[in-house]
PDB file of C-alpha atoms in Angstrom:
ATOM      1  CA  MET A   2     110.993 122.808  90.849  1.00 57.00           C
ATOM      2  CA  ARG A   3     109.844 119.788  88.872  1.00 62.00           C
ATOM      3  CA  ASP A   4     109.953 121.837  85.658  1.00 68.00           C
ATOM      4  CA  ALA A   5     113.691 122.210  86.290  1.00 70.00           C
ATOM      5  CA  GLY A   6     114.060 118.429  86.705  1.00 71.00           C
ATOM      6  CA  LEU A   7     114.367 118.586  90.477  1.00 76.00           C
ATOM      7  CA  ARG A   8     112.763 116.039  92.763  1.00 84.00           C
ATOM      8  CA  VAL A   9     111.199 116.938  96.097  1.00 84.00           C
ATOM      9  CA  THR A  10     111.544 115.640  99.640  1.00 85.00           C
ATOM     10  CA  ALA A  11     109.781 116.944 102.747  1.00 88.00           C
ATOM     11  CA  HIS A  12     110.075 116.304 106.483  1.00 88.00           C
ATOM     12  CA  ALA A  13     106.775 115.224 108.050  1.00 86.00           C
ATOM     13  CA  GLY A  14     105.065 112.560 110.090  1.00 78.00           C
ATOM     14  CA  GLU A  15     107.499 112.201 112.920  1.00 83.00           C
ATOM     15  CA  ALA A  16     106.289 114.438 115.747  1.00 83.00           C
ATOM     16  CA  ALA A  17     103.225 116.087 114.207  1.00 86.00           C
ATOM     17  CA  GLY A  18     101.412 112.925 113.148  1.00 89.00           C
ATOM     18  CA  PRO A  19      99.602 111.801 110.012  1.00 94.00           C
ATOM     19  CA  ASP A  20      98.078 115.228 109.337  1.00 94.00           C
ATOM     20  CA  SER A  21     101.555 116.599 108.682  1.00 94.00           C
ATOM     21  CA  VAL A  22     102.150 113.873 106.078  1.00 95.00           C
ATOM     22  CA  ARG A  23      98.846 114.696 104.405  1.00 96.00           C
ATOM     23  CA  ALA A  24      99.711 118.424 104.403  1.00 95.00           C
ATOM     24  CA  ALA A  25     103.122 117.719 102.836  1.00 94.00           C
ATOM     25  CA  LEU A  26     101.479 115.619 100.106  1.00 95.00           C
ATOM     26  CA  ASP A  27      98.903 118.308  99.374  1.00 95.00           C
ATOM     27  CA  ALA A  28     101.288 121.277  99.395  1.00 92.00           C
ATOM     28  CA  LEU A  29     104.514 119.857  97.985  1.00 92.00           C
ATOM     29  CA  HIS A  30     103.674 116.637  96.086  1.00 93.00           C
ATOM     30  CA  PRO A  31     107.001 115.152  97.264  1.00 94.00           C
ATOM     31  CA  ASP A  32     108.796 112.134  95.863  1.00 93.00           C
ATOM     32  CA  ARG A  33     110.048 111.286  99.356  1.00 94.00           C
ATOM     33  CA  ILE A  34     109.063 112.164 102.917  1.00 95.00           C
ATOM     34  CA  GLY A  35     111.644 112.200 105.682  1.00 91.00           C
ATOM     35  CA  HIS A  36     110.240 109.989 108.443  1.00 89.00           C
ATOM     36  CA  GLY A  37     106.522 109.836 107.656  1.00 92.00           C
ATOM     37  CA  VAL A  38     106.158 106.898 110.050  1.00 94.00           C
ATOM     38  CA  ARG A  39     103.096 108.383 111.734  1.00 94.00           C
ATOM     39  CA  ALA A  40     101.254 107.762 108.436  1.00 96.00           C
ATOM     40  CA  ALA A  41     100.887 104.181 109.732  1.00 96.00           C
ATOM     41  CA  GLU A  42      98.167 105.524 112.037  1.00 95.00           C
ATOM     42  CA  ASP A  43      95.897 106.187 109.038  1.00 96.00           C
ATOM     43  CA  PRO A  44      95.124 103.332 106.590  1.00 97.00           C
ATOM     44  CA  ARG A  45      93.757 105.712 103.929  1.00 97.00           C
ATOM     45  CA  LEU A  46      96.907 107.814 104.113  1.00 97.00           C
ATOM     46  CA  MET A  47      99.080 104.717 103.679  1.00 97.00           C
ATOM     47  CA  GLU A  48      97.001 103.806 100.632  1.00 98.00           C
ATOM     48  CA  ARG A  49      97.493 107.309  99.245  1.00 97.00           C
ATOM     49  CA  LEU A  50     101.270 107.131  99.775  1.00 97.00           C
ATOM     50  CA  ALA A  51     101.440 103.729  98.075  1.00 97.00           C
ATOM     51  CA  ASP A  52      99.307 104.868  95.137  1.00 96.00           C
ATOM     52  CA  ALA A  53     101.400 108.031  94.691  1.00 95.00           C
ATOM     53  CA  GLY A  54     104.685 106.106  94.899  1.00 95.00           C
ATOM     54  CA  VAL A  55     106.036 108.352  97.662  1.00 96.00           C
ATOM     55  CA  THR A  56     108.963 106.811  99.541  1.00 96.00           C
ATOM     56  CA  LEU A  57     109.223 107.269 103.308  1.00 96.00           C
ATOM     57  CA  GLU A  58     112.766 107.803 104.608  1.00 95.00           C
ATOM     58  CA  VAL A  59     112.491 105.736 107.787  1.00 96.00           C
ATOM     59  CA  ALA A  60     115.120 106.141 110.500  1.00 93.00           C
ATOM     60  CA  LEU A  61     114.437 103.371 113.026  1.00 95.00           C
ATOM     61  CA  THR A  62     116.828 104.470 115.780  1.00 94.00           C
ATOM     62  CA  SER A  63     115.956 108.144 115.464  1.00 92.00           C
ATOM     63  CA  ASN A  64     112.226 107.371 115.459  1.00 92.00           C
ATOM     64  CA  VAL A  65     112.594 105.603 118.801  1.00 93.00           C
ATOM     65  CA  GLN A  66     114.788 108.395 120.200  1.00 92.00           C
ATOM     66  CA  THR A  67     112.209 111.040 119.224  1.00 90.00           C
ATOM     67  CA  ARG A  68     109.365 108.812 120.429  1.00 92.00           C
ATOM     68  CA  ALA A  69     107.741 108.644 116.992  1.00 91.00           C
ATOM     69  CA  ALA A  70     107.905 104.891 117.673  1.00 93.00           C
ATOM     70  CA  ALA A  71     107.589 103.358 121.139  1.00 93.00           C
ATOM     71  CA  SER A  72     110.372 100.826 120.483  1.00 95.00           C
ATOM     72  CA  LEU A  73     112.106  99.029 117.640  1.00 96.00           C
ATOM     73  CA  ARG A  74     109.885  95.971 118.159  1.00 96.00           C
ATOM     74  CA  GLU A  75     106.775  98.205 117.901  1.00 95.00           C
ATOM     75  CA  HIS A  76     108.065 100.360 115.045  1.00 96.00           C
ATOM     76  CA  PRO A  77     105.345 100.886 112.383  1.00 96.00           C
ATOM     77  CA  VAL A  78     107.657 100.098 109.453  1.00 97.00           C
ATOM     78  CA  ARG A  79     106.095  96.644 109.012  1.00 94.00           C
ATOM     79  CA  ARG A  80     102.583  98.182 108.734  1.00 96.00           C
ATOM     80  CA  LEU A  81     103.873 100.642 106.149  1.00 97.00           C
ATOM     81  CA  ILE A  82     105.494  97.909 104.072  1.00 97.00           C
ATOM     82  CA  GLY A  83     102.406  95.723 104.408  1.00 96.00           C
ATOM     83  CA  ALA A  84     100.277  98.574 103.053  1.00 97.00           C
ATOM     84  CA  GLY A  85     102.511  98.823  99.980  1.00 97.00           C
ATOM     85  CA  VAL A  86     104.262 102.046 101.008  1.00 98.00           C
ATOM     86  CA  ALA A  87     107.798 102.383  99.615  1.00 97.00           C
ATOM     87  CA  VAL A  88     110.349 102.640 102.437  1.00 97.00           C
ATOM     88  CA  SER A  89     114.057 103.375 102.619  1.00 96.00           C
ATOM     89  CA  LEU A  90     116.160 102.910 105.751  1.00 95.00           C
ATOM     90  CA  ASN A  91     118.177 105.922 106.851  1.00 91.00           C
ATOM     91  CA  THR A  92     120.110 107.249 109.808  1.00 89.00           C
ATOM     92  CA  ASP A  93     118.513 110.720 110.101  1.00 81.00           C
ATOM     93  CA  ASN A  94     121.450 112.122 112.067  1.00 77.00           C
ATOM     94  CA  PRO A  95     124.108 109.443 112.529  1.00 70.00           C
ATOM     95  CA  THR A  96     126.228 111.235 115.128  1.00 79.00           C
ATOM     96  CA  PRO A  97     123.578 111.881 117.828  1.00 79.00           C
ATOM     97  CA  SER A  98     121.798 108.638 116.953  1.00 82.00           C
ATOM     98  CA  ALA A  99     125.100 106.697 117.027  1.00 86.00           C
ATOM     99  CA  THR A 100     124.106 104.579 114.039  1.00 87.00           C
ATOM    100  CA  GLY A 101     124.782 103.964 110.371  1.00 89.00           C
ATOM    101  CA  VAL A 102     122.818 102.479 107.505  1.00 93.00           C
ATOM    102  CA  ALA A 103     124.297  98.993 108.007  1.00 94.00           C
ATOM    103  CA  ALA A 104     123.336  99.136 111.696  1.00 94.00           C
ATOM    104  CA  GLU A 105     119.798 100.219 110.763  1.00 94.00           C
ATOM    105  CA  TYR A 106     119.479  97.191 108.457  1.00 97.00           C
ATOM    106  CA  ARG A 107     120.752  94.904 111.267  1.00 96.00           C
ATOM    107  CA  ARG A 108     118.220  96.408 113.690  1.00 96.00           C
ATOM    108  CA  ALA A 109     115.472  96.028 111.097  1.00 97.00           C
ATOM    109  CA  ALA A 110     116.262  92.313 110.897  1.00 97.00           C
ATOM    110  CA  THR A 111     117.079  91.478 114.511  1.00 97.00           C
ATOM    111  CA  GLU A 112     114.991  93.905 116.567  1.00 95.00           C
ATOM    112  CA  VAL A 113     112.121  94.896 114.279  1.00 97.00           C
ATOM    113  CA  GLY A 114     111.924  91.387 112.838  1.00 96.00           C
ATOM    114  CA  LEU A 115     111.799  92.198 109.129  1.00 97.00           C
ATOM    115  CA  SER A 116     112.377  89.264 106.801  1.00 96.00           C
ATOM    116  CA  ALA A 117     115.113  89.000 104.201  1.00 97.00           C
ATOM    117  CA  ALA A 118     112.454  89.574 101.504  1.00 96.00           C
ATOM    118  CA  GLU A 119     111.259  92.734 103.256  1.00 96.00           C
ATOM    119  CA  LEU A 120     114.834  94.006 103.548  1.00 97.00           C
ATOM    120  CA  ARG A 121     115.441  93.333  99.847  1.00 96.00           C
ATOM    121  CA  ARG A 122     112.291  95.275  99.029  1.00 96.00           C
ATOM    122  CA  ILE A 123     113.514  98.196 101.160  1.00 96.00           C
ATOM    123  CA  ALA A 124     116.860  98.119  99.342  1.00 95.00           C
ATOM    124  CA  ARG A 125     115.060  98.215  95.955  1.00 94.00           C
ATOM    125  CA  ASP A 126     112.762 101.032  97.146  1.00 94.00           C
ATOM    126  CA  SER A 127     115.815 102.952  98.373  1.00 93.00           C
ATOM    127  CA  ALA A 128     117.616 102.628  95.049  1.00 92.00           C
ATOM    128  CA  ALA A 129     114.513 103.670  93.111  1.00 90.00           C
ATOM    129  CA  ALA A 130     113.998 106.723  95.350  1.00 91.00           C
ATOM    130  CA  ALA A 131     117.577 108.008  94.972  1.00 90.00           C
ATOM    131  CA  PHE A 132     117.730 111.449  93.393  1.00 85.00           C
ATOM    132  CA  THR A 133     120.239 110.264  90.809  1.00 73.00           C
ATOM    133  CA  GLU A 134     120.115 108.991  87.251  1.00 69.00           C
ATOM    134  CA  ALA A 135     120.666 105.484  88.597  1.00 57.00           C
ATOM    135  CA  GLY A 136     117.641 105.976  90.857  1.00 53.00           C
ATOM    136  CA  ARG A 137     115.530 107.021  87.880  1.00 58.00           C
ATOM    137  CA  GLN A 138     116.683 103.960  85.954  1.00 56.00           C
ATOM    138  CA  THR A 139     115.921 101.666  88.901  1.00 54.00           C
ATOM    139  CA  ALA A 140     112.485 103.229  89.324  1.00 54.00           C
ATOM    140  CA  ALA A 141     111.756 102.793  85.623  1.00 54.00           C
ATOM    141  CA  ALA A 142     112.958  99.184  85.649  1.00 58.00           C
ATOM    142  CA  THR A 143     110.877  98.290  88.716  1.00 58.00           C
ATOM    143  CA  GLY A 144     107.767 100.194  87.701  1.00 58.00           C
ATOM    144  CA  GLY A 145     108.261 102.925  90.339  1.00 56.00           C
TER     145      GLY A 145
END
């Protein structure tokens, strides 16, 4: 796939835990992992994600609904960011989750407690992880 210029995303680390994230890294070498929040349970795995530049597509509301996170206040996104893991905020499935990206950013600030600097970093990580030419340019400009 990469030989054809395609980038890779995988779904892991929501229900199955950190081992599923590790398996996705080993088998697929993805650029992004949908969810991946259970990686926060393993410091070495977070280090690996950060070193590899893999972005986790975090969906705060969905993660609470699926019980991948106990609550928004206890969501592991802050641990991931603190470990240097690239994170983007997403909706997962906006209709059943009754949310949108703007609402996820509001929740990240008001209920998770992320700072303005952390939210700016997430926005930069999101832009760099986009599977577009603009995303490639952002990644190149930011060292991603």
